Amino acid sequence: MSYVDGFVAAVPTANKEAYRAHAALMAPLFKEHGALTVVECWGDDVPEGKLTSFTMAVKREDNEAVVFSWITWPSRQVRDAGWEKVMADPRMQSGENPLPFDGKRLIYGGFEMMMSV
């Protein structure tokens, strides 16, 4: 069964193009190491919640947008091996491609796909 890594982050709106450039450099790296797809989405209709919300989860500030991203893999095994290779790749080092957002507020996790229609 396929496997998905999901990510939610707060990115300064002034860094939208820098984020797009960062993602454009990272996507081929993940694909080289086994990812099937890399999807990046810039928040357009992300409401504030009362108990929970994307904005609350990443502690979004007024000058930031929520980004929602995911990477699909053929399996958990391919994902684990792929991430190991990605993390060892020199292109992943922050000096080569610094994060255009506060990585401490990044939320991520791996998920076994239950259904895809």
CSV table of N, CA and C in Angstrom, one decimal:
chain,number,residue,atom,x,y,z
A,1,MET,N,0.8,-1.2,0.0
A,1,MET,CA,0.0,0.0,0.0
A,1,MET,C,0.9,1.2,0.0
A,2,SER,N,0.4,2.3,-0.6
A,2,SER,CA,1.2,3.5,-0.7
A,2,SER,C,1.4,4.2,0.6
A,3,TYR,N,2.3,5.1,0.7
A,3,TYR,CA,2.6,5.8,1.9
A,3,TYR,C,2.7,7.3,1.6
A,4,VAL,N,2.3,8.1,2.6
A,4,VAL,CA,2.3,9.6,2.4
A,4,VAL,C,2.9,10.3,3.6
A,5,ASP,N,3.8,11.2,3.2
A,5,ASP,CA,4.3,12.2,4.2
A,5,ASP,C,3.5,13.4,4.1
A,6,GLY,N,3.0,14.0,5.2
A,6,GLY,CA,2.2,15.2,5.1
A,6,GLY,C,2.9,16.3,5.9
A,7,PHE,N,2.8,17.5,5.5
A,7,PHE,CA,3.4,18.7,6.1
A,7,PHE,C,2.5,19.9,6.1
A,8,VAL,N,2.5,20.6,7.2
A,8,VAL,CA,1.8,21.9,7.3
A,8,VAL,C,2.8,22.9,7.9
A,9,ALA,N,2.9,24.1,7.3
A,9,ALA,CA,3.9,25.1,7.8
A,9,ALA,C,3.3,26.5,7.6
A,10,ALA,N,3.8,27.4,8.4
A,10,ALA,CA,3.5,28.8,8.2
A,10,ALA,C,4.7,29.5,7.5
A,11,VAL,N,4.4,30.1,6.4
A,11,VAL,CA,5.4,30.7,5.5
A,11,VAL,C,5.1,32.2,5.4
A,12,PRO,N,6.1,33.1,5.7
A,12,PRO,CA,5.8,34.5,5.4
A,12,PRO,C,5.3,34.8,4.0
A,13,THR,N,4.3,35.6,3.9
A,13,THR,CA,3.8,35.8,2.5
A,13,THR,C,4.8,36.5,1.7
A,14,ALA,N,5.7,37.2,2.2
A,14,ALA,CA,6.8,37.9,1.5
A,14,ALA,C,7.7,36.8,0.9
A,15,ASN,N,7.7,35.6,1.4
A,15,ASN,CA,8.6,34.5,1.0
A,15,ASN,C,7.9,33.5,0.1
A,16,LYS,N,6.8,33.9,-0.5
A,16,LYS,CA,6.1,33.0,-1.4
A,16,LYS,C,6.9,32.5,-2.5
A,17,GLU,N,7.6,33.3,-3.2
A,17,GLU,CA,8.4,32.9,-4.4
A,17,GLU,C,9.6,32.2,-3.9
A,18,ALA,N,10.2,32.6,-2.8
A,18,ALA,CA,11.4,31.8,-2.2
A,18,ALA,C,10.9,30.4,-1.8
A,19,TYR,N,9.7,30.3,-1.3
A,19,TYR,CA,9.2,29.0,-0.9
A,19,TYR,C,9.0,28.1,-2.2
A,20,ARG,N,8.4,28.7,-3.2
A,20,ARG,CA,8.2,28.0,-4.5
A,20,ARG,C,9.6,27.6,-5.1
A,21,ALA,N,10.6,28.4,-5.0
A,21,ALA,CA,11.9,28.0,-5.5
A,21,ALA,C,12.5,26.9,-4.6
A,22,HIS,N,12.4,27.0,-3.3
A,22,HIS,CA,12.8,26.0,-2.4
A,22,HIS,C,12.2,24.6,-2.8
A,23,ALA,N,10.9,24.6,-2.9
A,23,ALA,CA,10.1,23.4,-3.2
A,23,ALA,C,10.5,22.9,-4.6
A,24,ALA,N,10.8,23.8,-5.6
A,24,ALA,CA,11.2,23.3,-6.9
A,24,ALA,C,12.5,22.6,-6.9
A,25,LEU,N,13.4,23.0,-6.0
A,25,LEU,CA,14.7,22.3,-5.8
A,25,LEU,C,14.5,21.0,-5.1
A,26,MET,N,13.6,21.0,-4.1
A,26,MET,CA,13.5,19.8,-3.3
A,26,MET,C,12.7,18.6,-4.0
A,27,ALA,N,11.7,19.0,-4.8
A,27,ALA,CA,10.9,18.0,-5.4
A,27,ALA,C,11.7,16.9,-6.2
A,28,PRO,N,12.6,17.4,-7.1
A,28,PRO,CA,13.3,16.4,-7.9
A,28,PRO,C,14.2,15.5,-7.0
A,29,LEU,N,14.7,16.0,-5.9
A,29,LEU,CA,15.5,15.3,-5.0
A,29,LEU,C,14.7,14.1,-4.4
A,30,PHE,N,13.5,14.4,-4.0
A,30,PHE,CA,12.6,13.3,-3.4
A,30,PHE,C,12.3,12.3,-4.5
A,31,LYS,N,12.0,12.8,-5.7
A,31,LYS,CA,11.6,11.9,-6.8
A,31,LYS,C,12.8,11.0,-7.2
A,32,GLU,N,14.0,11.6,-7.2
A,32,GLU,CA,15.2,10.7,-7.4
A,32,GLU,C,15.4,9.6,-6.4
A,33,HIS,N,14.9,9.8,-5.2
A,33,HIS,CA,15.0,8.8,-4.2
A,33,HIS,C,13.8,8.0,-3.9
A,34,GLY,N,12.9,8.0,-4.9
A,34,GLY,CA,11.7,7.0,-4.8
A,34,GLY,C,10.3,7.6,-4.6
A,35,ALA,N,10.2,8.9,-4.4
A,35,ALA,CA,8.9,9.5,-4.3
A,35,ALA,C,8.1,9.4,-5.6
A,36,LEU,N,6.8,9.2,-5.5
A,36,LEU,CA,6.0,9.2,-6.7
A,36,LEU,C,5.5,10.6,-7.1
A,37,THR,N,5.1,11.3,-6.1
A,37,THR,CA,4.6,12.7,-6.3
A,37,THR,C,5.0,13.6,-5.1
A,38,VAL,N,5.2,14.9,-5.4
A,38,VAL,CA,5.4,15.9,-4.4
A,38,VAL,C,4.4,17.0,-4.7
A,39,VAL,N,3.6,17.4,-3.8
A,39,VAL,CA,2.6,18.4,-4.0
A,39,VAL,C,2.7,19.5,-2.9
A,40,GLU,N,2.7,20.7,-3.4
A,40,GLU,CA,2.8,21.9,-2.6
A,40,GLU,C,1.6,22.8,-2.8
A,41,CYS,N,1.0,23.2,-1.7
A,41,CYS,CA,-0.2,24.0,-1.8
A,41,CYS,C,-0.1,25.2,-0.9
A,42,TRP,N,-0.4,26.4,-1.5
A,42,TRP,CA,-0.4,27.7,-0.7
A,42,TRP,C,-1.8,28.0,-0.2
A,43,GLY,N,-1.9,28.2,1.1
A,43,GLY,CA,-3.3,28.5,1.6
A,43,GLY,C,-4.0,29.6,1.0
A,44,ASP,N,-5.3,29.3,0.6
A,44,ASP,CA,-6.1,30.3,0.0
A,44,ASP,C,-7.4,30.5,0.8
A,45,ASP,N,-7.9,29.5,1.4
A,45,ASP,CA,-9.1,29.6,2.2
A,45,ASP,C,-8.9,28.7,3.5
A,46,VAL,N,-8.2,29.3,4.4
A,46,VAL,CA,-7.8,28.5,5.6
A,46,VAL,C,-8.4,29.3,6.8
A,47,PRO,N,-9.6,28.9,7.3
A,47,PRO,CA,-10.2,29.6,8.3
A,47,PRO,C,-9.6,29.4,9.7
A,48,GLU,N,-9.7,30.4,10.5
A,48,GLU,CA,-9.3,30.4,11.9
A,48,GLU,C,-10.3,29.4,12.6
A,49,GLY,N,-9.8,28.6,13.6
A,49,GLY,CA,-10.6,27.8,14.3
A,49,GLY,C,-10.9,28.3,15.7
A,50,LYS,N,-11.8,27.7,16.4
A,50,LYS,CA,-12.0,28.0,17.8
A,50,LYS,C,-11.3,27.1,18.7
A,51,LEU,N,-11.2,25.8,18.4
A,51,LEU,CA,-10.5,24.8,19.2
A,51,LEU,C,-9.2,24.4,18.5
A,52,THR,N,-9.4,24.1,17.2
A,52,THR,CA,-8.2,23.6,16.4
A,52,THR,C,-8.3,24.2,14.9
A,53,SER,N,-7.2,24.3,14.3
A,53,SER,CA,-7.2,24.7,12.9
A,53,SER,C,-5.8,24.6,12.4
A,54,PHE,N,-5.6,24.7,11.1
A,54,PHE,CA,-4.3,24.7,10.5
A,54,PHE,C,-3.5,26.0,11.0
A,55,THR,N,-4.2,27.1,11.1
A,55,THR,CA,-3.5,28.3,11.5
A,55,THR,C,-3.0,28.2,12.9
A,56,MET,N,-3.8,27.7,13.8
A,56,MET,CA,-3.5,27.5,15.2
A,56,MET,C,-2.3,26.5,15.4
A,57,ALA,N,-2.4,25.4,14.6
A,57,ALA,CA,-1.4,24.4,14.7
A,57,ALA,C,0.0,24.9,14.4
A,58,VAL,N,0.1,25.8,13.4
A,58,VAL,CA,1.5,26.3,13.1
A,58,VAL,C,1.8,27.7,13.7
A,59,LYS,N,0.8,28.1,14.5
A,59,LYS,CA,1.0,29.4,15.1
A,59,LYS,C,1.2,30.5,14.1
A,60,ARG,N,0.4,30.5,13.1
A,60,ARG,CA,0.5,31.5,11.9
A,60,ARG,C,0.4,32.9,12.5
A,61,GLU,N,1.2,33.7,12.0
A,61,GLU,CA,1.2,35.1,12.3
A,61,GLU,C,0.5,35.9,11.2
A,62,ASP,N,0.2,37.2,11.4
A,62,ASP,CA,-0.6,37.9,10.4
A,62,ASP,C,0.0,38.0,9.0
A,63,ASN,N,1.3,38.0,9.0
A,63,ASN,CA,2.1,38.2,7.7
A,63,ASN,C,2.5,36.8,7.1
A,64,GLU,N,1.8,35.8,7.5
A,64,GLU,CA,2.1,34.4,7.0
A,64,GLU,C,0.9,33.7,6.4
A,65,ALA,N,1.2,32.8,5.5
A,65,ALA,CA,0.2,31.9,4.9
A,65,ALA,C,0.5,30.5,5.4
A,66,VAL,N,-0.5,29.6,5.4
A,66,VAL,CA,-0.4,28.2,5.7
A,66,VAL,C,-0.1,27.5,4.4
A,67,VAL,N,0.9,26.6,4.4
A,67,VAL,CA,1.3,25.8,3.3
A,67,VAL,C,1.0,24.3,3.7
A,68,PHE,N,0.3,23.6,2.8
A,68,PHE,CA,0.0,22.2,3.0
A,68,PHE,C,0.6,21.4,1.9
A,69,SER,N,1.4,20.4,2.3
A,69,SER,CA,2.2,19.7,1.3
A,69,SER,C,2.2,18.2,1.6
A,70,TRP,N,2.4,17.4,0.6
A,70,TRP,CA,2.5,16.0,0.8
A,70,TRP,C,3.4,15.3,-0.3
A,71,ILE,N,4.0,14.2,0.1
A,71,ILE,CA,4.8,13.4,-0.7
A,71,ILE,C,4.3,12.0,-0.7
A,72,THR,N,4.0,11.4,-1.9
A,72,THR,CA,3.5,10.0,-1.9
A,72,THR,C,4.7,9.1,-2.3
A,73,TRP,N,4.7,7.9,-1.7
A,73,TRP,CA,5.7,6.9,-1.9
A,73,TRP,C,5.0,5.6,-2.2
A,74,PRO,N,5.7,4.7,-2.9
A,74,PRO,CA,5.1,3.4,-3.2
A,74,PRO,C,4.9,2.6,-1.9
A,75,SER,N,5.7,2.8,-0.9
A,75,SER,CA,5.5,2.0,0.3
A,75,SER,C,6.3,2.7,1.5
A,76,ARG,N,6.1,2.2,2.7
A,76,ARG,CA,6.8,2.7,3.8
A,76,ARG,C,8.3,2.4,3.7
A,77,GLN,N,8.6,1.2,3.2
A,77,GLN,CA,10.0,0.8,3.0
A,77,GLN,C,10.7,1.8,2.0
A,78,VAL,N,10.1,2.1,0.9
A,78,VAL,CA,10.7,3.0,-0.1
A,78,VAL,C,10.9,4.4,0.6
A,79,ARG,N,9.9,4.8,1.3
A,79,ARG,CA,9.9,6.1,2.0
A,79,ARG,C,11.1,6.2,3.0
A,80,ASP,N,11.2,5.1,3.8
A,80,ASP,CA,12.3,5.2,4.8
A,80,ASP,C,13.7,5.2,4.1
A,81,ALA,N,13.9,4.4,3.1
A,81,ALA,CA,15.1,4.4,2.4
A,81,ALA,C,15.3,5.7,1.7
A,82,GLY,N,14.3,6.2,1.1
A,82,GLY,CA,14.3,7.5,0.4
A,82,GLY,C,14.7,8.7,1.3
A,83,TRP,N,14.1,8.8,2.4
A,83,TRP,CA,14.4,9.8,3.4
A,83,TRP,C,15.9,9.7,3.8
A,84,GLU,N,16.4,8.5,4.0
A,84,GLU,CA,17.8,8.4,4.5
A,84,GLU,C,18.7,8.9,3.4
A,85,LYS,N,18.4,8.7,2.1
A,85,LYS,CA,19.2,9.2,1.0
A,85,LYS,C,19.0,10.7,0.9
A,86,VAL,N,17.8,11.2,1.0
A,86,VAL,CA,17.6,12.6,0.9
A,86,VAL,C,18.3,13.4,2.0
A,87,MET,N,18.3,12.9,3.2
A,87,MET,CA,19.0,13.6,4.3
A,87,MET,C,20.5,13.6,4.1
A,88,ALA,N,21.0,12.6,3.5
A,88,ALA,CA,22.5,12.5,3.2
A,88,ALA,C,22.9,13.3,2.0
A,89,ASP,N,22.0,13.7,1.2
A,89,ASP,CA,22.3,14.4,-0.1
A,89,ASP,C,22.7,15.8,0.2
A,90,PRO,N,23.9,16.3,-0.4
A,90,PRO,CA,24.4,17.6,-0.1
A,90,PRO,C,23.4,18.7,-0.5
A,91,ARG,N,22.5,18.5,-1.4
A,91,ARG,CA,21.5,19.5,-1.8
A,91,ARG,C,20.5,19.8,-0.6
A,92,MET,N,20.4,18.9,0.3
A,92,MET,CA,19.5,19.0,1.4
A,92,MET,C,20.1,19.9,2.6
A,93,GLN,N,21.3,20.2,2.5
A,93,GLN,CA,22.0,21.0,3.6
A,93,GLN,C,21.5,22.4,3.5
A,94,SER,N,21.2,23.0,4.6
A,94,SER,CA,20.6,24.3,4.7
A,94,SER,C,21.4,25.4,4.0
A,95,GLY,N,22.7,25.3,3.9
A,95,GLY,CA,23.5,26.3,3.2
A,95,GLY,C,23.2,26.3,1.7
A,96,GLU,N,22.8,25.1,1.2
A,96,GLU,CA,22.5,25.0,-0.3
A,96,GLU,C,21.1,25.5,-0.6
A,97,ASN,N,20.2,25.3,0.3
A,97,ASN,CA,18.8,25.6,0.0
A,97,ASN,C,18.1,25.9,1.4
A,98,PRO,N,18.3,27.1,1.9
A,98,PRO,CA,17.8,27.4,3.3
A,98,PRO,C,16.3,27.5,3.3
A,99,LEU,N,15.7,27.1,4.4
A,99,LEU,CA,14.2,27.1,4.6
A,99,LEU,C,13.8,28.5,4.6
A,100,PRO,N,12.7,28.9,3.8
A,100,PRO,CA,12.2,30.2,3.7
A,100,PRO,C,11.1,30.4,4.8
A,101,PHE,N,11.1,29.6,5.8
A,101,PHE,CA,10.1,29.7,6.9
A,101,PHE,C,10.7,29.2,8.2
A,102,ASP,N,10.0,29.3,9.3
A,102,ASP,CA,10.4,28.8,10.6
A,102,ASP,C,10.2,27.3,10.7
A,103,GLY,N,11.2,26.5,10.6
A,103,GLY,CA,11.1,25.1,10.6
A,103,GLY,C,10.7,24.5,11.9
A,104,LYS,N,10.8,25.3,13.0
A,104,LYS,CA,10.3,24.9,14.3
A,104,LYS,C,8.8,24.7,14.4
A,105,ARG,N,8.1,25.4,13.5
A,105,ARG,CA,6.6,25.3,13.5
A,105,ARG,C,6.1,24.4,12.4
A,106,LEU,N,7.0,23.7,11.8
A,106,LEU,CA,6.6,22.7,10.7
A,106,LEU,C,6.0,21.5,11.4
A,107,ILE,N,4.8,21.1,10.9
A,107,ILE,CA,4.2,19.9,11.4
A,107,ILE,C,4.3,18.8,10.3
A,108,TYR,N,4.7,17.6,10.7
A,108,TYR,CA,4.8,16.6,9.7
A,108,TYR,C,4.6,15.2,10.3
A,109,GLY,N,4.3,14.3,9.4
A,109,GLY,CA,4.1,12.9,9.8
A,109,GLY,C,3.9,12.0,8.6
A,110,GLY,N,4.1,10.7,8.9
A,110,GLY,CA,4.0,9.7,7.9
A,110,GLY,C,2.7,9.0,8.1
A,111,PHE,N,2.0,8.6,6.9
A,111,PHE,CA,0.7,8.0,7.0
A,111,PHE,C,0.6,6.9,6.0
A,112,GLU,N,0.0,5.8,6.5
A,112,GLU,CA,-0.3,4.7,5.6
A,112,GLU,C,-1.6,5.0,4.9
A,113,MET,N,-1.6,4.9,3.5
A,113,MET,CA,-2.8,5.3,2.8
A,113,MET,C,-3.8,4.2,3.0
A,114,MET,N,-5.0,4.7,3.3
A,114,MET,CA,-6.1,3.7,3.5
A,114,MET,C,-7.0,3.6,2.3
A,115,MET,N,-7.1,4.8,1.6
A,115,MET,CA,-8.0,4.8,0.4
A,115,MET,C,-7.6,5.9,-0.5
A,116,SER,N,-7.7,5.7,-1.8
A,116,SER,CA,-7.5,6.7,-2.8
A,116,SER,C,-8.4,6.4,-3.9
A,117,VAL,N,-9.3,7.4,-4.2
A,117,VAL,CA,-10.4,7.1,-5.2
A,117,VAL,C,-10.1,8.0,-6.4
